[in-house]
Amino acid sequence: RTLKVHRETIVRHWEKATKGSSHAEVKTTDLFTPLLTNPPDADDEHATWSSSELDAEEAAQVEAATDAVEAAGSRDDKTQTLWRHEQELLDQMQVIAERTRHLPDAKARSLVDWIRKNLCPDLPAFGEPAKGVAAKWNTRRVLIFTENREGTKRYLRTILEQAIEGTDRAEERIEVIDGHTIGPRRKEIQRRFNTDPMKDPLRILLATDAAREGLNFQAYCADLFHFDLPWNPGRIEQRNGRIDRKLQPADKVRCHYFVLPQRAEDRVLEVLVRKTETIRRELGSLSKVIENDIERRLTKGGIRHGDTQRLADAIQGADLKTDHKRIAEEELEATRERQEDLKMQIERCQTLLERSRAWVGFEVVPRSALLLARDPRHRATL
């Protein structure tokens, strides 16, 4: 879509120029094109827009950015040669885009491989037909967080549906929760995901950051994927908190993310994940102070290849000021004191319970003894 809008805009400018039309200069400093650099998250006003509204706004921003470049400039022989070369490059890019738009990228392939290994062992390789009997699913579930963009969600769901096609009850295995999922529908999906897997076939839940707060999925799920990583450590932790919480029956939860070794940005994101764990473990309720500091560092100019090491060092070294540290330590100490007090209260209650049982002569009778008591042949003995 971006290529299409860009091509149409530069062609329009070129035709105007060849006809001698005048152009009003557009200053790049006046541009506001957030959708071209950052996908909208749950706190962005764009998160509530429909896919058609987002597409239209993105197209408008692409057009504005192209206008800023094309508005001024001569149309001499050198420019004409460059323009023709640009058209050839756009043709090549369009062919590549059309050829690969429905193919899984490296992250999607890794995700499908993980699903095959952990959820559906007999799942055929991507693109291969099912062999014989439909592949069976085990009782494991996975929660996958992705960008709040219709294109990303649609792409990922399409890839996963293609990958599991032909497996047992494939049409019932995937659900999506995003900003457009209304209350009753959201509750129904949550109920299904928290139902015993032996009773409900749902295994894969795709979610945007609209589900990062207020929804709990820990009952039968101990695996979570960040298909993309937000730049705010707090949002990473909020996502993880959907399964890493009280009443999680599993001994261990696994929160996965993807690393591309050849991509410089991923070295920064890896440091970000480690810092998130430090914030969660050590800084208590004041973690928001350092979260905002890290987000400012990342959103100010993005992750530029020549700046990755500096950014990684800055994130790793991000720290609270002395006063904030003191307050955080006081909060943690107060939490420890409340925990010890709660333990003492539990012990006192247990002591009172035992004393009460002894005073009234109450005794817990095994169920087997009660069953025997109902049998007339054993009443005399009992």
C-alpha positions as a printed Julia matrix, in Angstrom:
382×3 Matrix{Float64}:
   0.0     0.0     0.0
   2.82    2.39    0.86
   4.56    1.77   -2.48
   1.32    2.31   -4.36
   0.59    5.67   -2.68
   4.2     6.81   -3.05
   4.26    5.95   -6.77
   0.96    7.72   -7.47
   2.14   10.83   -5.66
   5.49   11.17   -7.45
   3.84   10.5   -10.83
   1.32   13.23  -10.14
   4.14   15.66   -9.24
   6.11   14.71  -12.34
   3.13   15.24  -14.64
   2.46   18.63  -13.08
   6.09   19.62  -13.52
   6.21   18.59  -17.18
   3.11   20.69  -17.8
   4.75   23.7   -16.2
   2.56   23.76  -13.1
   3.9    25.65  -10.12
   4.45   23.97   -6.77
   4.1    25.26   -3.25
   7.12   24.23   -1.22
   6.39   21.89    1.67
   8.8    22.08    4.58
   9.75   18.74    6.07
   9.85   20.31    9.53
   6.09   20.87    9.23
   5.35   17.21    8.58
   3.61   15.03   11.15
   3.78   11.41   10.01
   3.8     9.17   13.14
   2.26    6.16   11.39
   5.3     5.92    9.1
   7.68    5.43   12.03
   5.72    3.94   14.95
   2.65    1.67   14.99
  -0.12    2.94   17.29
  -0.23    1.29   20.69
  -3.12    1.03   23.14
  -2.47    4.54   24.48
  -2.54    6.13   21.01
  -5.76    7.65   19.67
  -5.18    5.68   16.46
  -5.61    2.43   18.42
  -9.39    2.87   18.35
  -9.55    3.54   14.59
 -10.88    0.98   12.16
  -8.52   -0.64    9.66
  -9.94    1.45    6.81
  -9.41    4.66    8.81
  -5.83    3.67    9.61
  -5.14    2.81    5.98
  -6.52    6.17    4.83
  -4.48    8.11    7.41
  -1.31    6.2     6.57
  -1.85    6.9     2.87
  -2.28   10.6     3.63
   0.97   10.65    5.6
   2.87    8.81    2.84
   1.54   11.33    0.34
   2.54   14.25    2.57
   6.06   12.86    3.01
   6.42   12.33   -0.74
   5.07   15.82   -1.41
   7.76   17.27    0.83
  10.48   15.68   -1.29
   8.93   16.14   -4.72
   7.42   19.61   -4.34
  10.55   21.53   -5.25
  13.27   20.75   -7.75
  14.18   21.07  -11.39
  13.28   18.71  -14.24
  16.54   18.75  -16.23
  18.09   15.77  -18.05
  19.85   14.5   -14.92
  16.62   14.64  -12.95
  14.78   12.75  -15.7
  17.41    9.99  -15.63
  17.11    9.71  -11.84
  13.31    9.68  -12.1
  13.37    6.79  -14.58
  15.77    4.9   -12.31
  13.44    5.49   -9.39
  10.55    4.01  -11.36
  12.62    0.91  -12.12
  13.44    0.51   -8.44
   9.78    0.91   -7.5
   8.86   -1.75  -10.08
  11.35   -4.16   -8.5
  10.12   -3.37   -4.99
   6.51   -3.89   -6.03
   7.31   -7.3    -7.55
   9.1    -8.39   -4.36
   6.26   -7.08   -2.18
   3.57   -8.88   -4.18
   5.56  -12.1    -4.34
   6.23  -12.27   -0.59
   3.16  -10.62    0.96
   1.58  -13.97    1.92
   4.78  -15.77    2.91
   5.94  -16.13    6.53
   8.9   -14.01    7.57
  11.66  -15.32    9.84
   9.69  -14.58   13.01
   6.53  -16.23   11.71
   8.47  -19.32   10.63
  10.09  -19.58   14.05
   6.7   -19.2    15.7
   5.17  -21.95   13.54
   8.11  -24.21   14.34
   7.58  -23.56   18.06
   3.87  -24.38   17.74
   4.73  -27.61   15.95
   7.2   -28.61   18.68
   5.09  -27.62   21.69
   1.38  -27.59   20.74
   0.84  -29.8    17.7
   3.69  -32.33   17.24
   2.33  -33.79   13.98
   1.88  -30.39   12.31
   3.37  -30.54    8.79
   6.0   -28.07    7.65
   4.59  -24.76    6.43
   3.07  -25.11    2.98
   3.01  -28.9     3.04
  -0.34  -30.78    3.09
  -1.38  -32.81    6.11
  -0.35  -36.44    5.92
  -3.08  -39.01    6.61
  -5.04  -38.41    9.81
  -5.45  -34.78   10.92
  -2.7   -33.72   13.34
  -3.8   -33.7    16.99
  -3.22  -30.9    19.46
  -2.03  -31.33   23.04
  -3.34  -29.31   26.02
  -0.75  -26.52   25.9
  -1.77  -22.93   25.03
   0.06  -19.79   23.89
  -0.68  -16.06   24.09
   0.87  -13.94   21.29
   1.1   -10.14   21.54
   1.46   -8.2    18.3
   1.25   -4.64   16.99
  -2.05   -2.81   17.1
  -2.17   -2.67   13.31
  -4.79   -4.41   11.22
  -2.22   -5.38    8.6
   0.08   -7.05   11.15
  -2.76   -8.87   12.88
  -4.3    -9.97    9.59
  -0.92  -11.13    8.27
  -0.07  -13.14   11.38
  -3.51  -14.73   11.66
  -3.45  -15.63    7.95
   0.0   -17.24    8.29
  -1.03  -19.23   11.36
  -4.31  -20.35    9.8
  -2.41  -21.53    6.71
   0.11  -23.33    8.91
  -2.47  -25.28   10.95
  -4.91  -25.93    8.1
  -5.92  -29.58    8.02
  -5.2   -30.22   11.71
  -7.87  -31.43   14.11
 -10.58  -28.71   14.56
  -8.26  -26.13   12.97
 -11.03  -23.54   12.59
 -11.51  -23.41   16.39
  -7.86  -23.11   17.42
  -7.21  -19.35   16.96
  -8.89  -16.24   18.41
  -8.02  -12.51   18.43
  -8.51   -9.81   21.07
  -7.85   -6.2    20.02
  -9.27   -2.72   20.57
 -12.33   -3.55   18.48
 -13.27   -6.68   20.42
 -16.43   -5.66   22.29
 -16.97   -6.5    25.97
 -19.16   -9.64   25.73
 -17.01  -11.07   22.94
 -13.85  -10.35   24.92
 -15.23  -12.08   28.01
 -16.25  -15.1    25.96
 -12.74  -15.45   24.49
 -11.21  -15.03   27.94
 -13.57  -17.69   29.33
 -12.64  -20.12   26.56
  -8.91  -19.51   27.0
  -9.21  -20.13   30.75
 -11.31  -23.28   30.29
  -9.77  -26.73   30.64
  -8.08  -27.48   27.26
  -9.7   -30.9    27.32
 -13.07  -29.13   27.06
 -12.28  -26.26   24.65
 -10.17  -26.47   21.46
  -8.84  -22.88   21.6
  -5.03  -23.01   21.7
  -3.67  -19.77   20.18
  -4.73  -16.28   21.28
  -3.5   -13.26   19.3
  -3.72  -10.01   21.26
  -2.76   -6.37   20.9
  -1.81   -4.06   23.75
  -5.54   -3.54   24.29
  -5.32   -6.82   26.25
  -2.19   -5.98   28.23
  -4.18   -4.84   31.28
  -7.26   -6.16   33.06
  -7.39   -9.58   31.39
  -5.97  -12.68   33.03
  -5.01  -15.76   31.02
  -2.94  -17.76   33.5
  -5.33  -20.62   34.24
  -4.08  -22.93   31.46
  -1.35  -20.89   29.74
   2.31  -20.54   30.69
   3.72  -19.38   27.32
   3.66  -15.86   25.87
   5.24  -14.41   22.73
   6.11  -10.79   21.97
   5.82  -10.9    18.18
   7.03   -7.32   18.42
   8.6    -5.57   21.41
   7.23   -2.22   22.66
   9.84    0.37   23.61
   8.41    0.96   27.09
   9.6    -1.63   29.64
   6.35   -1.18   31.57
   4.32   -2.4    28.61
   6.52   -5.46   28.26
   5.94   -6.24   31.94
   2.18   -5.6    31.64
   2.0    -8.08   28.78
   3.96  -10.65   30.76
   1.62  -10.05   33.68
  -1.27  -11.65   31.79
   0.18  -15.06   32.65
   2.94  -14.28   35.17
   0.66  -13.67   38.14
  -0.94  -15.19   41.21
  -2.95  -18.4    40.76
  -0.67  -19.45   37.89
  -0.55  -23.23   38.44
   2.68  -23.78   36.46
   6.01  -23.7    38.27
   7.52  -21.63   35.47
   6.16  -19.23   32.83
   8.01  -18.58   29.56
   7.85  -15.12   27.94
   9.48  -15.36   24.49
  10.71  -12.71   22.08
  12.59  -12.8    18.78
  16.19  -11.8    18.13
  17.64  -11.4    14.64
  21.44  -11.71   15.08
  22.23   -9.61   12.0
  19.95   -6.74   13.02
  21.62   -3.99   15.04
  18.34   -2.86   16.61
  17.88   -6.22   18.31
  20.98   -5.72   20.44
  19.24   -2.67   21.92
  15.97   -4.55   22.39
  17.76   -7.43   24.13
  19.22   -4.99   26.66
  15.73   -3.52   27.05
  14.28   -6.93   27.97
  16.98   -7.53   30.58
  16.44   -4.06   32.03
  12.71   -4.75   32.26
  13.4    -7.75   34.48
  15.68   -5.64   36.7
  13.01   -2.95   37.03
  10.38   -5.5    37.98
  12.6    -7.2    40.53
  14.23   -4.24   42.24
  12.47   -0.91   41.83
   8.93   -1.38   43.15
   6.23    1.16   42.32
   8.76    3.82   41.3
   9.71    1.83   38.21
   7.61    4.26   36.14
  10.32    6.89   36.6
  12.96    4.81   34.83
  10.48    3.37   32.3
   9.65    6.86   31.04
  13.35    7.73   30.86
  14.1     4.69   28.67
  11.1     5.34   26.43
  12.23    8.93   25.86
  15.67    7.71   24.82
  14.19    5.31   22.26
  11.33    7.35   20.83
  13.35   10.54   20.38
  15.18    9.28   17.3
  14.45    5.58   17.03
  17.27    3.04   16.89
  19.85    4.17   14.35
  22.52    1.66   13.32
  25.4     3.97   14.2
  23.91    4.66   17.61
  23.03    1.17   18.83
  25.92    0.72   21.26
  25.35    4.11   22.87
  21.65    3.38   23.28
  22.31   -0.08   24.72
  24.78    1.39   27.22
  22.35    4.18   28.14
  19.51    1.72   28.78
  21.75   -0.6    30.76
  23.0     2.31   32.86
  19.6     3.95   33.38
  19.12    4.35   37.1
  17.05    6.13   39.7
  18.35    9.2    41.49
  19.52    8.84   45.09
  16.24   10.12   46.56
  14.2     7.8    44.39
  16.41    4.88   45.39
  15.92    5.68   49.05
  12.14    5.84   48.65
  12.14    2.61   46.63
  14.16    0.85   49.33
  11.74    2.15   51.97
   8.8     0.85   49.94
  10.43   -2.56   49.56
  11.24   -2.69   53.27
   7.62   -1.78   54.11
   6.46   -4.57   51.78
   8.73   -7.06   53.55
   7.39   -5.93   56.93
   3.78   -6.37   55.73
   4.66   -9.82   54.45
   6.16  -10.84   57.8
   3.14   -9.42   59.63
   0.83  -11.41   57.37
   2.78  -14.6    58.08
   2.44  -13.98   61.83
  -1.31  -13.42   61.45
  -1.66  -16.69   59.54
   0.28  -18.55   62.26
  -1.95  -17.0    65.0
  -5.08  -18.01   63.08
  -3.8   -21.57   62.72
  -3.08  -21.73   66.46
  -6.58  -20.43   67.29
  -8.11  -22.96   64.9
  -6.3   -25.86   66.59
  -7.29  -24.62   70.07
 -10.93  -24.31   68.98
 -10.93  -27.82   67.55
  -9.47  -29.2    70.79
 -11.98  -27.28   72.95
 -15.08  -28.53   71.09
 -13.62  -32.0    70.51
 -13.83  -31.52   66.73
 -12.02  -34.08   64.62
 -11.67  -34.33   60.85
 -13.05  -37.74   59.83
 -11.69  -39.35   56.66
 -14.23  -39.7    53.86
 -13.65  -43.48   53.8
 -14.76  -43.7    57.43
 -17.93  -41.76   56.65
 -18.74  -44.15   53.83
 -18.25  -47.1    56.16
 -20.49  -45.45   58.74
 -23.34  -45.47   56.25
 -23.05  -49.27   55.95
 -25.17  -50.93   58.69
 -22.73  -53.83   58.89
 -19.98  -51.53   60.21
 -21.96  -49.16   62.46
 -21.51  -51.29   65.56
 -17.78  -51.54   64.98
 -17.44  -47.8    64.44
